[in-house]
Tab-separated table of C-alpha atoms in Angstrom:
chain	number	residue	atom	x	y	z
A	1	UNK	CA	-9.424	-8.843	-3.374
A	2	UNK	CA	-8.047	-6.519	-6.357
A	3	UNK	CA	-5.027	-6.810	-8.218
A	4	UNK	CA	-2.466	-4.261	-8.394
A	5	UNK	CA	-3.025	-1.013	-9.771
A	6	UNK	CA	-1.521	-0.215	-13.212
A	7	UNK	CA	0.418	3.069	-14.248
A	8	UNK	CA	-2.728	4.622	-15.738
A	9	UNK	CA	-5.169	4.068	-12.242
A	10	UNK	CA	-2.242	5.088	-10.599
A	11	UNK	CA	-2.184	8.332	-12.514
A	12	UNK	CA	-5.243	8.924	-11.368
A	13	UNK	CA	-5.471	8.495	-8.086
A	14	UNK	CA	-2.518	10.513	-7.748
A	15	UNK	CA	-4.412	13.209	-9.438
A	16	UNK	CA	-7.444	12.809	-7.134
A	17	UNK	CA	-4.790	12.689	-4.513
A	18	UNK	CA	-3.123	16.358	-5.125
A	19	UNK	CA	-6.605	17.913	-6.361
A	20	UNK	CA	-8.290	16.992	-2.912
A	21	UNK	CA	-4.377	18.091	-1.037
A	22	UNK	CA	-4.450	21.238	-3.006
A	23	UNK	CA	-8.443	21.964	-1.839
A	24	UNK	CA	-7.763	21.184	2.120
A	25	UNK	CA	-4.687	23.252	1.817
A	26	UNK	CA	-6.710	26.418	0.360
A	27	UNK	CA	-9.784	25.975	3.099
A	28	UNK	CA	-7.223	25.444	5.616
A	29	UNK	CA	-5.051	27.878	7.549
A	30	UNK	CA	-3.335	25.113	9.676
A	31	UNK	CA	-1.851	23.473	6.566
A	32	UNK	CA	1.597	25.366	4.955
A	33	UNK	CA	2.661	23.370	2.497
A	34	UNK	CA	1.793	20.047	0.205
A	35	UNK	CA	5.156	18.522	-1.145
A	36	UNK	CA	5.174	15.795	-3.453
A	37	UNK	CA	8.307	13.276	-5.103
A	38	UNK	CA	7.952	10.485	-6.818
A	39	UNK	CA	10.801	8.110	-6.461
A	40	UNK	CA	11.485	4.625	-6.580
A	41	UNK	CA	8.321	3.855	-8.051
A	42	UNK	CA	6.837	5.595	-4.649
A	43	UNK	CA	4.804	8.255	-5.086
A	44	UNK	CA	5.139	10.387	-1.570
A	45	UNK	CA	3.103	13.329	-0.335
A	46	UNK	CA	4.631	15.434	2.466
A	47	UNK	CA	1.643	17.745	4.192
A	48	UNK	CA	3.171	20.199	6.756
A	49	UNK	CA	0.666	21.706	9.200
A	50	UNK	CA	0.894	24.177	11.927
A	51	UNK	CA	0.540	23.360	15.293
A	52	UNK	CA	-0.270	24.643	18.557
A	53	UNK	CA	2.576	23.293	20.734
A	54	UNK	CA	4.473	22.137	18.157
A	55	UNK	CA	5.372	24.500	15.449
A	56	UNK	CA	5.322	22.002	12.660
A	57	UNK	CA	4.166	18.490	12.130
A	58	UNK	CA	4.768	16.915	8.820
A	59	UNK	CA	2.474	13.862	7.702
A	60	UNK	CA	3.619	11.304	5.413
A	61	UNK	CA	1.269	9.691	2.473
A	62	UNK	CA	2.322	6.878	0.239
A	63	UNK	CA	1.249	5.032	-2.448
Protein backbone atom coordinates (compact mmCIF):
# COMPACT_ATOMS: atom_id res chain seq x y z
CA UNK A 1 0.00 0.00 0.00
CA UNK A 2 1.36 3.70 -0.82
CA UNK A 3 1.24 6.63 1.20
CA UNK A 4 -0.39 9.72 0.26
CA UNK A 5 0.60 11.67 -2.56
CA UNK A 6 2.47 14.96 -1.93
CA UNK A 7 1.79 18.45 -3.65
CA UNK A 8 4.54 17.88 -6.22
CA UNK A 9 3.11 14.04 -7.53
CA UNK A 10 -0.01 15.64 -7.30
CA UNK A 11 1.08 18.31 -9.73
CA UNK A 12 1.75 15.89 -11.90
CA UNK A 13 -0.75 13.73 -12.22
CA UNK A 14 -2.95 16.55 -12.61
CA UNK A 15 -0.89 17.50 -15.53
CA UNK A 16 -1.03 13.98 -17.04
CA UNK A 17 -4.64 14.30 -16.13
CA UNK A 18 -5.58 17.56 -18.39
CA UNK A 19 -2.85 16.62 -21.17
CA UNK A 20 -4.61 13.15 -21.79
CA UNK A 21 -8.47 15.33 -21.21
CA UNK A 22 -7.26 17.89 -23.60
CA UNK A 23 -6.09 14.89 -26.34
CA UNK A 24 -9.61 12.81 -26.04
CA UNK A 25 -11.36 16.08 -26.30
CA UNK A 26 -9.48 17.05 -29.73
CA UNK A 27 -9.96 13.24 -31.30
CA UNK A 28 -13.37 13.36 -30.07
CA UNK A 29 -16.50 14.97 -31.47
CA UNK A 30 -18.81 13.63 -28.65
CA UNK A 31 -16.86 15.54 -25.98
CA UNK A 32 -17.72 19.69 -25.68
CA UNK A 33 -16.01 20.78 -23.02
CA UNK A 34 -13.19 19.81 -20.17
CA UNK A 35 -13.74 22.09 -17.01
CA UNK A 36 -11.48 22.03 -14.25
CA UNK A 37 -11.52 23.83 -10.30
CA UNK A 38 -9.52 23.16 -7.76
CA UNK A 39 -11.07 23.75 -4.42
CA UNK A 40 -10.87 22.57 -1.07
CA UNK A 41 -7.80 20.84 -1.65
CA UNK A 42 -10.00 18.83 -4.46
CA UNK A 43 -8.89 18.98 -7.64
CA UNK A 44 -12.25 18.34 -9.94
CA UNK A 45 -12.54 17.71 -13.66
CA UNK A 46 -15.98 18.26 -15.24
CA UNK A 47 -16.05 16.41 -18.96
CA UNK A 48 -19.35 17.25 -20.80
CA UNK A 49 -20.17 14.95 -23.72
CA UNK A 50 -22.88 14.83 -26.22
CA UNK A 51 -25.32 12.35 -26.28
CA UNK A 52 -27.73 10.65 -28.35
CA UNK A 53 -30.90 10.74 -26.22
CA UNK A 54 -29.69 12.88 -23.86
CA UNK A 55 -28.29 16.12 -24.99
CA UNK A 56 -25.63 16.38 -22.37
CA UNK A 57 -24.07 14.17 -19.80
CA UNK A 58 -21.47 15.61 -17.58
CA UNK A 59 -18.85 13.17 -15.84
CA UNK A 60 -17.26 13.94 -12.69
CA UNK A 61 -13.32 13.16 -11.90
CA UNK A 62 -11.68 13.72 -8.58
CA UNK A 63 -8.62 13.55 -7.03
Amino acid sequence: MQDRMDGEQLDDLSTRIDGWLDALRRDNEQISAVDRVDEDAVRRWFVRLRGDEKNITTIWFAL
